Short mmCIF file of C-alpha atoms and ligand atoms in Angstrom, two decimals:
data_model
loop_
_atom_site.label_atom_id
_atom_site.label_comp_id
_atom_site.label_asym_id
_atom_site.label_seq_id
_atom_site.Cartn_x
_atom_site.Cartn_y
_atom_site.Cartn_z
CA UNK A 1 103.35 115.25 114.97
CA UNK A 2 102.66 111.88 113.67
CA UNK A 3 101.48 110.68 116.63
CA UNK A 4 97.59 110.73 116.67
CA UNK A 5 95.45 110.38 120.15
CA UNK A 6 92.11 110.72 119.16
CA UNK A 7 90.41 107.88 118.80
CA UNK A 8 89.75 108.39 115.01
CA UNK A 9 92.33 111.14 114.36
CA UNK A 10 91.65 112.31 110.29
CA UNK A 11 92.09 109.41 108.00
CA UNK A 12 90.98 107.35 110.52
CA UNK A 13 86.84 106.30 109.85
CA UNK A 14 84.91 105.06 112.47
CA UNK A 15 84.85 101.56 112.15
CA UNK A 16 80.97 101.83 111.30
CA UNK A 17 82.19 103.77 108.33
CA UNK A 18 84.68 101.44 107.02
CA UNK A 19 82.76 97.92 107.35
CA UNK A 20 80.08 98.03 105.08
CA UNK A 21 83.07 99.66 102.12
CA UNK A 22 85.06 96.56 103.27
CA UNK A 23 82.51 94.06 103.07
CA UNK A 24 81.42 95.53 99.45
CA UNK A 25 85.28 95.76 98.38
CA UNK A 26 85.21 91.70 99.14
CA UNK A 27 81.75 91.42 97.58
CA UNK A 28 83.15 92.94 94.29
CA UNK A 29 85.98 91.02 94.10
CA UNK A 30 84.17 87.51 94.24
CA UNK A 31 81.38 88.55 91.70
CA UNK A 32 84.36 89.74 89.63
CA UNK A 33 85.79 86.14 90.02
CA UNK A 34 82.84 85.15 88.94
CA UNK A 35 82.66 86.77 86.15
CA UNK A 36 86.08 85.73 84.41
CA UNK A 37 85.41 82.54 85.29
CA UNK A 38 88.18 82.07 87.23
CA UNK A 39 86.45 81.42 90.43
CA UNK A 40 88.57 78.07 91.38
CA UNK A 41 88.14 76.40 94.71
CA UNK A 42 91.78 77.86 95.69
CA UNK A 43 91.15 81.09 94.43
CA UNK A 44 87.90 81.58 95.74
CA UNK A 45 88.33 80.55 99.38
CA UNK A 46 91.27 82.78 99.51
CA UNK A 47 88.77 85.82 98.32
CA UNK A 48 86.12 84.77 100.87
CA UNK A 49 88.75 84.88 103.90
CA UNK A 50 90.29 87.61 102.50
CA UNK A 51 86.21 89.31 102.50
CA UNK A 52 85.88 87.75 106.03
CA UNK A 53 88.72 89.55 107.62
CA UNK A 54 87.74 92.67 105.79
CA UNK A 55 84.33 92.30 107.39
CA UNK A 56 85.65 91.65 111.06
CA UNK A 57 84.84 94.23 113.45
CA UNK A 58 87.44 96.15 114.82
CA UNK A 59 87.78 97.62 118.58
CA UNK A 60 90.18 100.25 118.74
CA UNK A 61 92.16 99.97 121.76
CA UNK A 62 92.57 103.71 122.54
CA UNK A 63 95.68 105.96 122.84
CA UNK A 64 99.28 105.35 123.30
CA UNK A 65 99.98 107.52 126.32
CA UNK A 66 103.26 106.65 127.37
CA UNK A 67 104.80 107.60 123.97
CA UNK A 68 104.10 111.11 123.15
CA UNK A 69 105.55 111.05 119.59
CA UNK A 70 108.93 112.93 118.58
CA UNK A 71 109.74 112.01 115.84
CA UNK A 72 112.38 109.76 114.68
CA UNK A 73 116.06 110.89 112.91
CA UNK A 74 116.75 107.38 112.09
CA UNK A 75 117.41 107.71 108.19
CA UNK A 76 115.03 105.44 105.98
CA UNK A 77 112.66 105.25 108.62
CA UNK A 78 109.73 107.82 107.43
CA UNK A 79 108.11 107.16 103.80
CA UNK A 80 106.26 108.93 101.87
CA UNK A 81 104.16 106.14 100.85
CA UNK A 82 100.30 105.90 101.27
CA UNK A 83 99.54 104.23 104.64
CA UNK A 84 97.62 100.45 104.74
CA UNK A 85 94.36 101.22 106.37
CA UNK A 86 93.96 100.85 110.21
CA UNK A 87 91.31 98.05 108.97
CA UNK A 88 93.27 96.29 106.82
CA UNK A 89 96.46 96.49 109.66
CA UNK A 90 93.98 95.16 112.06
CA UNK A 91 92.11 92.54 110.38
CA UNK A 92 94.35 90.33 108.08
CA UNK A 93 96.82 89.41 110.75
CA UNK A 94 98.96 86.68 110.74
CA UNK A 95 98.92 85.04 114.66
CA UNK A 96 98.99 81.29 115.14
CA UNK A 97 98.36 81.60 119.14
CA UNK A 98 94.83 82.49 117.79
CA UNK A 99 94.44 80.49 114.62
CA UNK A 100 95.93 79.89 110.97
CA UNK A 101 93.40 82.23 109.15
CA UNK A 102 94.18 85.48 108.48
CA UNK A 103 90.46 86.66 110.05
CA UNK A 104 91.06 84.38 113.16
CA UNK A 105 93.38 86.71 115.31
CA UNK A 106 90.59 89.66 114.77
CA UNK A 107 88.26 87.04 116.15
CA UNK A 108 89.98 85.45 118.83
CA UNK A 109 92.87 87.79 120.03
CA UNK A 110 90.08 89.45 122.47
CA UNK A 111 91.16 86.38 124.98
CA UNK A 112 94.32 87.65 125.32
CA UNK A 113 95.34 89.23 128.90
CA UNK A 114 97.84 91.92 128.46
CA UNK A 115 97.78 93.29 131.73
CA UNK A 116 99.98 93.28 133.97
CA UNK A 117 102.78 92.19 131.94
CA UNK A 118 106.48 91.61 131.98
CA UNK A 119 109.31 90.66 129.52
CA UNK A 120 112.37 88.86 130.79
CA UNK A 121 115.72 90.48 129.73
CA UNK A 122 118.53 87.52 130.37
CA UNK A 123 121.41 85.55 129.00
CA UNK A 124 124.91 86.83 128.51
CA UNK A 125 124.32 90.43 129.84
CA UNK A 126 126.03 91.99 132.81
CA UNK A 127 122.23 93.65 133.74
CA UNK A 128 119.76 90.97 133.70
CA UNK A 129 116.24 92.33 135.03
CA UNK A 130 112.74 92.15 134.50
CA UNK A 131 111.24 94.68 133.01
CA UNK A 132 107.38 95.36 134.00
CA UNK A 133 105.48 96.84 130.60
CA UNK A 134 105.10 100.34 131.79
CA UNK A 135 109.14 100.61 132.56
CA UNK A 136 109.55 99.22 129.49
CA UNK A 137 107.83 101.81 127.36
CA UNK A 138 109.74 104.51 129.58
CA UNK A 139 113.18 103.19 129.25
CA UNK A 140 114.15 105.18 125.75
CA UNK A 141 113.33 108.81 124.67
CA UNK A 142 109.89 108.58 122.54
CA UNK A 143 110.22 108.11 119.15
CA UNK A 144 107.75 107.34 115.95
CA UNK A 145 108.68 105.49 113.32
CA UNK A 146 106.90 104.79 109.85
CA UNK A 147 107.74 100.89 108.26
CA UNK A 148 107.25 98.72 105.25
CA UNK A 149 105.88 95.74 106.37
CA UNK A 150 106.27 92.39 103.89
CA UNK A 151 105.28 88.87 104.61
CA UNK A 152 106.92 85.52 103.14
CA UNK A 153 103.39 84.73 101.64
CA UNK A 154 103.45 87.97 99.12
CA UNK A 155 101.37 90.45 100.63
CA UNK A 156 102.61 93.60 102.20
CA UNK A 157 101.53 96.72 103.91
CA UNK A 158 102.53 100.67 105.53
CA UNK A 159 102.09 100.52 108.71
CA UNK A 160 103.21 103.63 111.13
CA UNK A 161 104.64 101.31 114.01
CA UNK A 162 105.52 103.22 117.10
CA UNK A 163 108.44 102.55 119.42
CA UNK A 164 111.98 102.90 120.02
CA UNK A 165 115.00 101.34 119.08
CA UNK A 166 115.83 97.68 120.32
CA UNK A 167 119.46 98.88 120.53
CA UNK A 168 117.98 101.12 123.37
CA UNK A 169 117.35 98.54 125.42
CA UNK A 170 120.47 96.34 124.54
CA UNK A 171 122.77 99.11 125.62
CA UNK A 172 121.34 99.29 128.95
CA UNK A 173 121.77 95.68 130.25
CA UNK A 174 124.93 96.36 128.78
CA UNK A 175 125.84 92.51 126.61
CA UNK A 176 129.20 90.60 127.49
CA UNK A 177 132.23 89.98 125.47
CA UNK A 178 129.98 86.26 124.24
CA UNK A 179 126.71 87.88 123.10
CA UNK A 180 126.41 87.17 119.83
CA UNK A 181 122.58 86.74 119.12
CA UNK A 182 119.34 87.54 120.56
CA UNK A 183 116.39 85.39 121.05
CA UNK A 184 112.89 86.61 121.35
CA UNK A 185 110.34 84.68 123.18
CA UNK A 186 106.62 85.09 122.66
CA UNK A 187 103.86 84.15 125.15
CA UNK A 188 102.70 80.77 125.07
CA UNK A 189 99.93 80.36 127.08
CA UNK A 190 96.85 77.56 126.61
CA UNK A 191 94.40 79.06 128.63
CA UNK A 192 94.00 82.65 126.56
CA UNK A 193 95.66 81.29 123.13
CA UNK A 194 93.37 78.23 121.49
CA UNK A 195 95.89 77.82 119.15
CA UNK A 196 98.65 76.46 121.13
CA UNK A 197 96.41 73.31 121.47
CA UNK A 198 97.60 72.79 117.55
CA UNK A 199 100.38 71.39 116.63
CA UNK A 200 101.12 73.67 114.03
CA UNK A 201 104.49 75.04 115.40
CA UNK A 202 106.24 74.17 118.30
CA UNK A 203 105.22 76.45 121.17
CA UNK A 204 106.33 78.92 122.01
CA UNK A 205 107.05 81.11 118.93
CA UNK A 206 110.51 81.90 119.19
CA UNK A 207 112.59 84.11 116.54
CA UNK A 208 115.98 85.30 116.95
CA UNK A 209 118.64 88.31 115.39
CA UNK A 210 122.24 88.39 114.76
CA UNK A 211 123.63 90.77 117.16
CA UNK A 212 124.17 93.82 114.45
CA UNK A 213 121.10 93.12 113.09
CA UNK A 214 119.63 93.68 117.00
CA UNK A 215 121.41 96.79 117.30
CA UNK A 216 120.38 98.46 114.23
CA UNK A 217 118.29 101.37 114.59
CA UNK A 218 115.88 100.13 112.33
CA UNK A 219 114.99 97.05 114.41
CA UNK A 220 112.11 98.03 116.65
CA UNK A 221 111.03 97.08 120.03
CA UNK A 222 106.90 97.89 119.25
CA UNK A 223 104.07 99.23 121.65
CA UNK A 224 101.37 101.00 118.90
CA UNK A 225 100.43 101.52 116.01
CA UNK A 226 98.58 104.70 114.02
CA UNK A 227 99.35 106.44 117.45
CA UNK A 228 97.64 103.71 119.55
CA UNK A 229 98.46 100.91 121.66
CA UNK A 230 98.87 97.46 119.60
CA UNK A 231 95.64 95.88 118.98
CA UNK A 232 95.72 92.19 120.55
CA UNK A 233 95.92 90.71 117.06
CA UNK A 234 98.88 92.55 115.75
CA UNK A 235 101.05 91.48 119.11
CA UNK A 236 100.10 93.30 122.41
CA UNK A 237 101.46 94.90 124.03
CA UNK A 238 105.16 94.77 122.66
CA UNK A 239 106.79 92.60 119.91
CA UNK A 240 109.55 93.21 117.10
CA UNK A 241 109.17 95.23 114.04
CA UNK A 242 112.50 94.23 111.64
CA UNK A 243 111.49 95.80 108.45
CA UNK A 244 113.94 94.56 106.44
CA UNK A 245 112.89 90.99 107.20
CA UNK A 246 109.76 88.86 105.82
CA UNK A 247 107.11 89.90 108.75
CA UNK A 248 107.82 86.29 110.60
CA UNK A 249 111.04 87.12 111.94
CA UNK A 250 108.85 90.03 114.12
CA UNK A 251 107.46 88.19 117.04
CA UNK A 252 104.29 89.34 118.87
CA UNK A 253 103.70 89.32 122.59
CA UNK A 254 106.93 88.99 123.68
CA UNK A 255 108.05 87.59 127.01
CA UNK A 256 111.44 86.91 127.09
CA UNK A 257 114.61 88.73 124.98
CA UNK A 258 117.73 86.13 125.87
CA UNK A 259 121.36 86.98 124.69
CA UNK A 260 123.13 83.95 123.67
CA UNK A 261 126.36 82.93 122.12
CA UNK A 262 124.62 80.27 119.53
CA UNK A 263 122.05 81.02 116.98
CA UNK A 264 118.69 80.65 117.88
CA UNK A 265 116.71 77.91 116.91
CA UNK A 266 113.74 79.96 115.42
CA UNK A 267 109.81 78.84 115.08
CA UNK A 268 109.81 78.18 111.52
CA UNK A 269 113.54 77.36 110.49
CA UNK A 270 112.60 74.62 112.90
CA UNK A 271 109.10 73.65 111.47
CA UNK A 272 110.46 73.71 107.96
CA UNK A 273 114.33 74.48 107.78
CA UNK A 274 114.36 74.29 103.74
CA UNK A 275 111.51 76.92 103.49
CA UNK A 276 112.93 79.63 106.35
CA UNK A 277 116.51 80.04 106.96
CA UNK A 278 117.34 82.70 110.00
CA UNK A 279 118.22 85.60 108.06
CA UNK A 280 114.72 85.48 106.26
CA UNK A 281 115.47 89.00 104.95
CA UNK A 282 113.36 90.44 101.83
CA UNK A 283 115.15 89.43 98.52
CA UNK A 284 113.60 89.72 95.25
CA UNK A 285 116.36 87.24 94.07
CA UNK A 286 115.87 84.34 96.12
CA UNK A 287 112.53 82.42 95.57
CA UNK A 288 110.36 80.57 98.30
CA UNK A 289 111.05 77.01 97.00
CA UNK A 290 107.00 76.90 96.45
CA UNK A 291 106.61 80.68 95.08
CA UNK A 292 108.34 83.63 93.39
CA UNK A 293 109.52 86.59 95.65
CA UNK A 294 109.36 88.93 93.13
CA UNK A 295 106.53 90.48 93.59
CA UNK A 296 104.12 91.27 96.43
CA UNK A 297 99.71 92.62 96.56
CA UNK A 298 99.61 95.65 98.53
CA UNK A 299 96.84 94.90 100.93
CA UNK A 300 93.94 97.23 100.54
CA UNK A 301 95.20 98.22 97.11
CA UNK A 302 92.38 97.13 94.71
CA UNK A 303 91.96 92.85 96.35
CA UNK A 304 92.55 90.06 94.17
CA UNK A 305 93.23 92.33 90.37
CA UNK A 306 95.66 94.96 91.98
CA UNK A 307 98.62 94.68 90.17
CA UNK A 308 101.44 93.19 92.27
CA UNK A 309 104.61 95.51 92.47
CA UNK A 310 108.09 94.89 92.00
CA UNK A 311 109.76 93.52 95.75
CA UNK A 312 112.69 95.58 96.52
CA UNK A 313 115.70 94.45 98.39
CA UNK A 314 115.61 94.60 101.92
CA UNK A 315 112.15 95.78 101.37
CA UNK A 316 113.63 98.70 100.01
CA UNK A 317 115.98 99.22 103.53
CA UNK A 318 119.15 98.34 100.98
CA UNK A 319 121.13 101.87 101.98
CA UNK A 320 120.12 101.31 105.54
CA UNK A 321 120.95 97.76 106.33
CA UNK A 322 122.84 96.65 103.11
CA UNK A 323 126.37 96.51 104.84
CA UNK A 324 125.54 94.34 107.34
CA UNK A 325 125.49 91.32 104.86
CA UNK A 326 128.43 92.66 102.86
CA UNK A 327 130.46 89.30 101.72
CA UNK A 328 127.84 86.78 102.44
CA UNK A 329 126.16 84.59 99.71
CA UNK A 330 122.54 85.83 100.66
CA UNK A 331 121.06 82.22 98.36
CA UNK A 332 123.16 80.51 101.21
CA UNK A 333 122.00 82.54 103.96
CA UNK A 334 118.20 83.09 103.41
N1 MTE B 401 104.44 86.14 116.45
C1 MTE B 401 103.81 85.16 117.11
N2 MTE B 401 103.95 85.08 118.44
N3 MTE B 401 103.02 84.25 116.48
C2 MTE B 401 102.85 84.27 115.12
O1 MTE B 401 102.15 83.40 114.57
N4 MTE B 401 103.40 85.40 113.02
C3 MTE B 401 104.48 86.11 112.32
C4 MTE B 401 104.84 87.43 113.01
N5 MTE B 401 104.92 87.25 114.44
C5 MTE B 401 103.51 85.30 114.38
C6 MTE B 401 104.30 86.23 115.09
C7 MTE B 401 104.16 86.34 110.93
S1 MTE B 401 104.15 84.97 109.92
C8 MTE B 401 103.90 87.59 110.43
S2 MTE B 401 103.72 87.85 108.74
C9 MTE B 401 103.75 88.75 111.31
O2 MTE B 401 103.84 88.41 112.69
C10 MTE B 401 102.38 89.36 111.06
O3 MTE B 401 102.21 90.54 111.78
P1 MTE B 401 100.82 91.36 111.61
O4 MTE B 401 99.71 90.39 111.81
O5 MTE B 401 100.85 92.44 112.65
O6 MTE B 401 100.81 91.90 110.22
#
């Protein structure tokens, strides 16, 4: 059983164990820098707040009860690859609500209140409800899944996300005839999240799936991770996982999933439209107009000098979810 409820099941150090490796792990990679001489201003911020998140303390938030683990017969969804680190998982987050810094969610995520909690199930559905967390978690048969996880800016991890199906959920309130998308709305809330102040994005965070993309199997509604309930910082206590997608399309905290007949109008295909189209799925072949998809640093697999590895399509999901972009000009629709 994949599911783990010890606290620090094996693999798992205490975090005692794994701070000071972390903080040395940064330490050599700047006194590396230093050594080739490549230690640019660029370069070597990035390697300090890359050594800062490393160093961030981490409070495990103890065990998943509500999903006991059986595991999942979704094809493509276990891998055999080597795990990211809970550390690394925990630590080098990407969470605007509490900051721009990859460190600041470990920091600052602590504000956020995650009990009691309730997500909003509405639009074009003939059972509109709200869902309290705890029904929520009950509503499907337990499942554990394993994912690739890849982000826009070239990093990527393994992270064994645990939930069920979205499609679980989307059969119940049963869609009409007009669905043809789903929007996901994430907490926006001043008083626990200093970073709606900014003005970085436009609050809240919203993201949004075609409706076949929804009901794949691989497109995960999210309550743990490593066998444990989500740490604040990666999106307590439920968000999207869509592994075949650049990590942004996955939206933390959710509050609200809204069935609609018109494409979403999503966080960052509004903040920058040219950068981040809606599909936003993993594609070697289509570069960031300021960066190279290609390739992609493993986090916790040797810092700054690991070689980068080849991106695969779909983040490697190509048998899985291939077909459901059959005919369209993916360069179009990014
Ligand atoms: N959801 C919300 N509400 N706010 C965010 O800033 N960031 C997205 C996504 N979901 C984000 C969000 C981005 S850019 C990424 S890469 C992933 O969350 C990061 O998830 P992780 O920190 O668990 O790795």
């Amino acid at each position: 059983m994949l599911i783990r409820t010890g606290k620090n099941g094996p693999g798992h150090p205490l975090p005692s164990e794994i701070t000071p490796r972390a903080v040395l792990e940064g330490r050599r990679d700047l006194m590396k820098l230093m050594a080739t001489g490549v230690a640019g201003a660029a370069v070597a911020s990035w390697a300090v707040r890359d050594a800062r998140a490393q160093a961030a303390q981490v409070i495990r938030p103890g065990k998943l009860a509500a999903l006991a683990g059986v595991r999942s017969n979704v094809p493509g969804a276990i891998t055999m690859e080597k795990l990211t680190s809970y550390q690394d998982i925990t630590t080098y987050n990407n969470f605007y609500e509490f900051g721009t810094e990859k460190s600041d969610p470990a920091e600052n995520a602590h504000t956020l209140k995650t009990s009691p909690w309730s997500v909003s199930v509405e639009g074009l559905i003939k059972k509109p409800a709200r869902y309290t967390l705890e029904d929520l978690v009950k509503l499907s048969a337990q499942e554990d899944r394993i994912y690739r996880h890849r982000c826009v800016e070239g990093w990527s991890m393994v992270i064994p996300w645990v939930g069920y199906s979205l499609g679980e959920l989307i059969k119940k309130v049963e869609p009409l005839g007009g669905a043809k998308y789903v929007e996901f709305v994430t907490l926006d809330d001043p008083k626990t999240m200093p970073g709606v102040r900014s003005d970085v994005l436009d609050w809240p965070y919203v993201e949004g799936l075609r409706m076949d993309e929804a009901m794949h199997p691989l497109a995960l509604l999210t309550f743990g991770l490593y066998g444990e309930v989500l740490p604040n910082q990666d999106g307590a206590p439920v968000r999207m996982v869509v592994p075949w997608k650049y990590g942004f399309k996955s939206g933390k905290s959710l509050v609200k999933i809204r069935f609609t007949d018109t494409q979403p109008v999503t966080s960052w295909n509004k903040a920058a439209p040219h950068e981040y189209g809606f599909y936003s799925n993993v594609n070697p072949n289509v570069d960031h107009p300021r960066w190279s998809q290609a390739t992609e640093r493993r986090i916790g697999e040797g810092g700054l000098f690991a070689k980068r590895r080849k991106t695969l399509m779909f983040n490697g999901y190509e048998p899985e979810v291939g077909q459901l972009y059959a005919g369209m000009d993916l360069r179009k629709y990014f």
